[in-house]
Amino acid sequence: MQHLTYFENNSTAIITFSRSHALNALNSEVFAELNALLNKIEKSDHIRVVVLTGKGKAFIAGADIAEMKGKTEKEAKEFSKTGQDTFRRIENMTIPFIGAINGFALGGGLETALACDFLVASDKAKFSAPEVNLGLIPGFAGTQRLVRAIGANNARFYLFTAHMFDAYDAQRMGLVQQIVPDDELMNETMKIADLIATKGPSACKALKGVVQEGLHHGIDAGIKKENTVFGSLFNTEAKEGMLAFLEKRQAKW
Ligand code: CO8
């Protein structure tokens, strides 16, 4: 791997965007490497949480403008589709993704963060959708996910103005769930990942799909799926989870 680093800590996979000379900008090679790592994670029988973070002062400063500028319309659409498909893939995986936002999350970097299940941010993190500065719009589904994450008017305000906003603004709008001192980012993120790994594995595996179902196919579809999954968990670990509670002990999954 040239642009990403991969590390496992217990049941957490940590993927670090490591093109710090270009503030971790996303090019075609980064997407190829990211998809190769997603293949590996999908095959793993022990990874329960994935953390995405960046090396240096940026999480990701967007799509790689140097690579993008020479593209034809067809090539631009293909590149956009690669990013859209990769982030949709992340969203559709059964493993939760935590974005540990260490610095600039701009353009395609914000779109990467939006594909995560929730975000822990350094108090130095900065977000923006600066595409209009380049005569562009987001191309990795940011137009769709930003609206869902922070609401339509907030999204339109930041999409049209390209204003940068900090971790506190992001938290106020619901984009960031926890803000931590910069040097505590990975420690605090790992505490959350480790906590998730103590919970019912089948429940956690099913949870993301149930939430996604309602978000993308409407509340009735989501409620129906919740009912199916809720019932199916009684054939797996739920009996042990409830028994452990009643017996005042830790569940043995
Ligand atoms: N692409 C390529 N290189 C970049 C990028 C980028 N997005 N961002 C930074 N770099 C490079 C700089 O060119 C610079 O390189 P060099 O040292 O060779 O000159 C190096 O990283 C360091 O950057 P700066 O010197 O600019 O660092 P500063 O601390 O002064 O500024 C900023 C940091 C504010 C983050 C600044 O670098 C910046 O504004 N970057 C561009 C941010 C941006 O516009 N991002 C959006 C890109 S468009 C996008 O993401 C659309 C996604 C959908 C694409 C759809 C496919 C077609």
Coordinates of C-alpha atoms and ligand atoms in Angstrom, one line a residue:
M1 CA 0.0 0.0 0.0
Q2 CA 1.3 3.4 -1.0
H3 CA -1.3 5.8 0.2
L4 CA -3.1 4.1 3.1
T5 CA -1.8 2.4 6.2
Y6 CA -3.7 -0.5 7.9
F7 CA -3.4 -1.5 11.5
E8 CA -5.5 -3.9 13.7
N9 CA -6.0 -3.3 17.4
N10 CA -8.0 -6.2 18.9
S11 CA -11.2 -6.2 16.9
T12 CA -10.7 -2.7 15.3
A13 CA -9.2 -2.0 11.9
I14 CA -7.6 1.4 11.6
I15 CA -7.2 2.8 8.1
T16 CA -5.1 5.9 7.9
F17 CA -5.0 8.1 4.8
S18 CA -1.3 8.8 4.5
R19 CA -0.6 11.0 1.5
S20 CA 0.3 13.9 3.8
H21 CA 2.4 15.7 1.1
A22 CA -0.9 16.3 -0.6
L23 CA -3.0 16.6 2.6
N24 CA -4.3 13.0 1.9
A25 CA -6.1 14.1 -1.3
L26 CA -8.1 11.3 -2.8
N27 CA -6.9 10.0 -6.2
S28 CA -7.7 6.8 -8.1
E29 CA -4.9 4.9 -6.4
V30 CA -6.3 5.8 -3.0
F31 CA -9.7 4.4 -3.9
A32 CA -8.2 1.2 -5.3
E33 CA -6.2 0.7 -2.0
L34 CA -9.3 1.6 0.1
N35 CA -11.4 -1.0 -1.8
A36 CA -8.7 -3.6 -1.4
L37 CA -8.8 -3.0 2.4
L38 CA -12.6 -3.2 2.4
N39 CA -12.3 -6.6 0.7
K40 CA -9.9 -7.7 3.5
I41 CA -12.2 -6.4 6.2
E42 CA -15.2 -8.1 4.7
K43 CA -13.4 -11.4 4.8
S44 CA -12.3 -11.0 8.4
D45 CA -14.1 -13.0 11.1
H46 CA -12.8 -10.8 13.9
I47 CA -13.0 -7.1 12.8
R48 CA -16.0 -5.5 14.5
V49 CA -15.3 -1.7 14.0
V50 CA -13.4 0.3 11.4
V51 CA -11.8 3.6 12.2
L52 CA -10.9 6.0 9.3
T53 CA -8.4 8.8 10.1
G54 CA -5.7 10.9 8.4
K55 CA -2.0 11.4 8.9
G56 CA -0.7 15.0 9.5
K57 CA -2.8 18.1 9.6
A58 CA -5.6 16.8 7.3
F59 CA -8.1 14.1 7.5
I60 CA -8.5 14.4 3.7
A61 CA -8.4 17.8 1.9
G62 CA -10.6 16.6 -0.9
A63 CA -10.3 14.9 -4.2
D64 CA -6.9 15.3 -5.8
I65 CA -7.2 18.5 -7.8
A66 CA -4.0 17.8 -9.7
E67 CA -5.3 14.5 -10.9
M68 CA -8.8 15.8 -11.5
K69 CA -8.0 18.8 -13.6
G70 CA -7.0 16.9 -16.7
K71 CA -10.1 14.7 -16.8
T72 CA -12.6 14.6 -19.6
E73 CA -16.4 14.6 -18.9
K74 CA -16.4 10.8 -19.2
E75 CA -13.4 10.4 -16.9
A76 CA -14.8 12.8 -14.4
K77 CA -18.0 10.9 -14.2
E78 CA -16.1 7.6 -13.8
F79 CA -14.0 9.1 -11.0
S80 CA -17.2 10.5 -9.3
K81 CA -18.8 7.0 -9.6
T82 CA -15.8 5.3 -8.1
G83 CA -16.1 7.5 -5.0
Q84 CA -19.9 7.2 -4.9
D85 CA -19.6 3.4 -5.1
T86 CA -16.9 3.2 -2.5
F87 CA -18.8 5.3 0.0
R88 CA -22.0 3.5 -0.7
R89 CA -20.1 0.2 -0.1
I90 CA -18.9 1.5 3.3
E91 CA -22.5 2.5 4.2
N92 CA -23.8 -0.9 3.2
M93 CA -21.2 -2.9 5.1
T94 CA -22.4 -4.4 8.4
I95 CA -19.4 -3.1 10.3
P96 CA -19.7 0.4 11.9
F97 CA -17.2 3.0 10.6
I98 CA -16.0 5.7 12.9
G99 CA -14.4 8.8 11.4
A100 CA -11.7 10.1 13.6
I101 CA -11.3 13.6 12.1
N102 CA -7.9 14.9 12.9
G103 CA -7.8 18.0 10.8
F104 CA -9.1 19.3 7.4
A105 CA -12.1 17.3 6.1
L106 CA -12.8 19.2 2.9
G107 CA -14.7 18.3 -0.3
G108 CA -14.2 14.6 -0.9
G109 CA -12.8 14.5 2.7
L110 CA -16.1 15.7 4.1
E111 CA -17.8 13.2 1.8
T112 CA -15.6 10.4 3.3
A113 CA -16.6 11.5 6.8
L114 CA -20.2 11.5 5.8
A115 CA -20.0 7.9 4.8
C116 CA -19.0 7.0 8.3
D117 CA -21.6 6.0 10.9
F118 CA -20.5 8.7 13.3
L119 CA -17.6 11.1 13.9
V120 CA -15.2 11.8 16.7
A121 CA -13.3 15.0 16.0
S122 CA -10.2 16.7 17.2
D123 CA -10.8 20.2 18.5
K124 CA -8.6 21.3 15.6
A125 CA -10.8 19.6 12.9
K126 CA -12.1 21.9 10.1
F127 CA -14.8 21.0 7.6
S128 CA -16.0 22.5 4.3
A129 CA -17.5 21.8 1.0
P130 CA -15.3 24.0 -1.1
E131 CA -16.2 22.6 -4.6
V132 CA -17.9 25.8 -5.8
N133 CA -14.6 27.6 -5.4
L134 CA -13.3 25.3 -8.2
G135 CA -16.5 25.6 -10.3
L136 CA -17.6 22.1 -9.1
I137 CA -20.2 20.5 -6.9
P138 CA -19.5 17.5 -4.6
G139 CA -19.2 14.3 -6.7
F140 CA -19.0 11.6 -4.1
A141 CA -22.6 11.9 -3.0
G142 CA -22.0 14.8 -0.6
T143 CA -25.0 16.6 -2.0
Q144 CA -27.1 13.8 -0.7
R145 CA -25.4 12.9 2.6
L146 CA -24.7 16.4 3.8
V147 CA -28.4 17.3 3.6
R148 CA -29.3 14.1 5.6
A149 CA -26.5 14.8 8.2
I150 CA -27.1 18.5 9.0
G151 CA -30.4 19.3 7.4
A152 CA -31.3 20.9 4.1
N153 CA -30.8 24.6 4.9
N154 CA -27.5 24.1 6.8
A155 CA -26.2 21.9 3.9
R156 CA -27.3 24.5 1.2
F157 CA -25.6 27.3 3.3
Y158 CA -22.3 25.5 3.4
L159 CA -22.5 24.1 -0.2
F160 CA -23.2 27.5 -1.7
T161 CA -20.8 29.6 0.5
A162 CA -18.0 27.0 0.8
H163 CA -17.5 28.5 4.4
M164 CA -15.3 26.5 6.6
F165 CA -16.8 25.3 9.9
D166 CA -15.1 23.9 13.0
A167 CA -15.7 20.9 15.1
Y168 CA -18.0 22.8 17.5
D169 CA -20.2 24.0 14.6
A170 CA -20.2 20.5 13.2
Q171 CA -21.3 19.1 16.6
R172 CA -24.0 21.7 17.0
M173 CA -25.4 20.5 13.6
G174 CA -25.2 16.8 14.5
L175 CA -22.3 16.0 12.1
V176 CA -19.8 15.3 14.9
Q177 CA -20.8 13.3 18.0
Q178 CA -17.7 13.8 20.2
I179 CA -15.0 16.5 20.3
V180 CA -11.7 15.6 22.0
P181 CA -8.3 17.4 22.5
D182 CA -6.2 16.8 19.4
D183 CA -3.6 14.6 21.1
E184 CA -6.4 12.4 22.6
L185 CA -8.1 11.7 19.3
M186 CA -7.0 8.1 18.7
N187 CA -7.2 7.1 22.4
E188 CA -10.7 8.4 22.7
T189 CA -11.8 6.9 19.4
M190 CA -10.3 3.5 20.4
K191 CA -12.2 3.6 23.7
I192 CA -15.5 3.9 21.7
A193 CA -14.4 1.2 19.3
D194 CA -13.5 -1.1 22.2
L195 CA -16.8 -0.4 23.9
I196 CA -18.8 -1.3 20.7
A197 CA -16.8 -4.6 20.5
T198 CA -18.1 -5.6 24.0
K199 CA -21.8 -5.4 22.7
G200 CA -23.8 -8.2 21.1
P201 CA -22.0 -9.1 17.9
S202 CA -25.1 -10.2 15.9
A203 CA -27.0 -7.2 17.1
C204 CA -24.3 -4.8 16.1
K205 CA -23.9 -6.5 12.7
A206 CA -27.6 -6.1 12.0
L207 CA -28.1 -2.6 13.4
K208 CA -26.5 -0.6 10.6
G209 CA -28.6 -2.3 7.9
V210 CA -31.8 -1.6 9.8
V211 CA -31.0 2.1 10.2
Q212 CA -30.0 2.4 6.6
E213 CA -33.2 0.7 5.4
G214 CA -35.3 3.4 7.0
L215 CA -33.1 6.2 5.9
H216 CA -33.0 5.2 2.3
H217 CA -36.3 3.3 1.8
G218 CA -38.6 5.1 4.2
I219 CA -39.9 4.6 7.7
D220 CA -42.3 1.7 6.9
A221 CA -39.5 -0.3 5.2
G222 CA -37.3 0.4 8.2
I223 CA -39.8 -0.6 10.7
K224 CA -40.5 -3.8 8.8
K225 CA -36.8 -4.7 8.7
E226 CA -36.5 -3.8 12.4
N227 CA -39.2 -6.3 13.2
T228 CA -37.6 -9.1 11.2
V229 CA -34.1 -8.5 12.7
F230 CA -35.5 -8.1 16.2
G231 CA -37.1 -11.5 16.0
S232 CA -34.1 -13.2 14.4
L233 CA -31.8 -12.1 17.3
F234 CA -33.8 -14.3 19.6
N235 CA -32.2 -17.2 17.6
T236 CA -28.7 -15.9 18.3
E237 CA -27.2 -14.1 21.2
A238 CA -30.1 -12.2 22.7
K239 CA -31.1 -15.1 25.0
E240 CA -27.6 -15.0 26.5
G241 CA -27.6 -11.2 26.8
M242 CA -30.9 -11.1 28.7
L243 CA -29.9 -14.1 30.9
A244 CA -26.6 -12.4 31.8
F245 CA -28.5 -9.2 32.8
L246 CA -30.8 -11.2 35.1
E247 CA -27.9 -13.2 36.5
K248 CA -25.9 -9.9 37.1
R249 CA -22.9 -11.0 35.0
Q250 CA -21.1 -10.1 31.8
A251 CA -22.6 -11.7 28.7
K252 CA -20.5 -14.4 27.1
W253 CA -21.1 -13.9 23.4
Ligands
CO8_1 N1 -5.7 18.1 -4.2 C1 -4.4 18.0 -4.5 N2 -3.4 18.6 -3.7 C2 -3.8 19.2 -2.6 C3 -5.1 19.3 -2.2 C4 -6.1 18.7 -3.0 N3 -7.4 18.6 -2.7 N4 -5.2 20.0 -1.0 C5 -4.0 20.3 -0.7 N5 -3.1 19.9 -1.6 C6 -1.7 20.0 -1.7 C7 -1.3 21.5 -2.0 O1 -1.3 21.7 -3.4 C8 0.1 21.5 -1.4 O2 1.0 20.9 -2.3 P1 2.5 21.5 -2.6 O3 3.2 21.4 -1.2 O4 3.1 20.6 -3.6 O5 2.3 22.9 -3.0 C9 0.0 20.6 -0.2 O6 -1.1 19.8 -0.4 C10 -0.2 21.4 1.1 O7 -1.3 22.3 0.9 P2 -1.2 23.9 1.2 O8 0.1 24.4 1.0 O9 -2.4 24.5 0.4 O10 -1.5 23.9 2.7 P3 -2.2 25.1 3.6 O11 -2.1 24.7 5.0 O12 -1.7 26.4 3.2 O13 -3.8 25.0 3.2 C11 -5.9 23.9 2.8 C12 -4.5 23.9 3.5 C13 -6.7 25.0 3.2 C14 -6.6 22.6 3.1 C15 -5.6 24.0 1.2 O14 -4.6 23.1 0.9 C16 -6.8 23.8 0.4 O15 -7.6 24.7 0.3 N6 -6.8 22.7 -0.3 C17 -7.8 22.4 -1.3 C18 -9.2 22.0 -0.7 C19 -10.2 21.8 -1.8 O16 -10.6 22.6 -2.6 N7 -10.7 20.6 -1.7 C20 -11.8 20.2 -2.6 C21 -11.3 19.5 -3.8 S1 -12.7 19.1 -4.9 C22 -13.4 17.8 -4.2 O17 -13.0 17.2 -3.2 C23 -14.6 17.2 -5.0 C24 -14.9 15.8 -4.7 C25 -15.7 15.2 -5.7 C26 -15.0 14.8 -6.9 C27 -15.8 14.2 -8.0 C28 -14.9 13.6 -9.0 C29 -14.9 14.2 -10.4

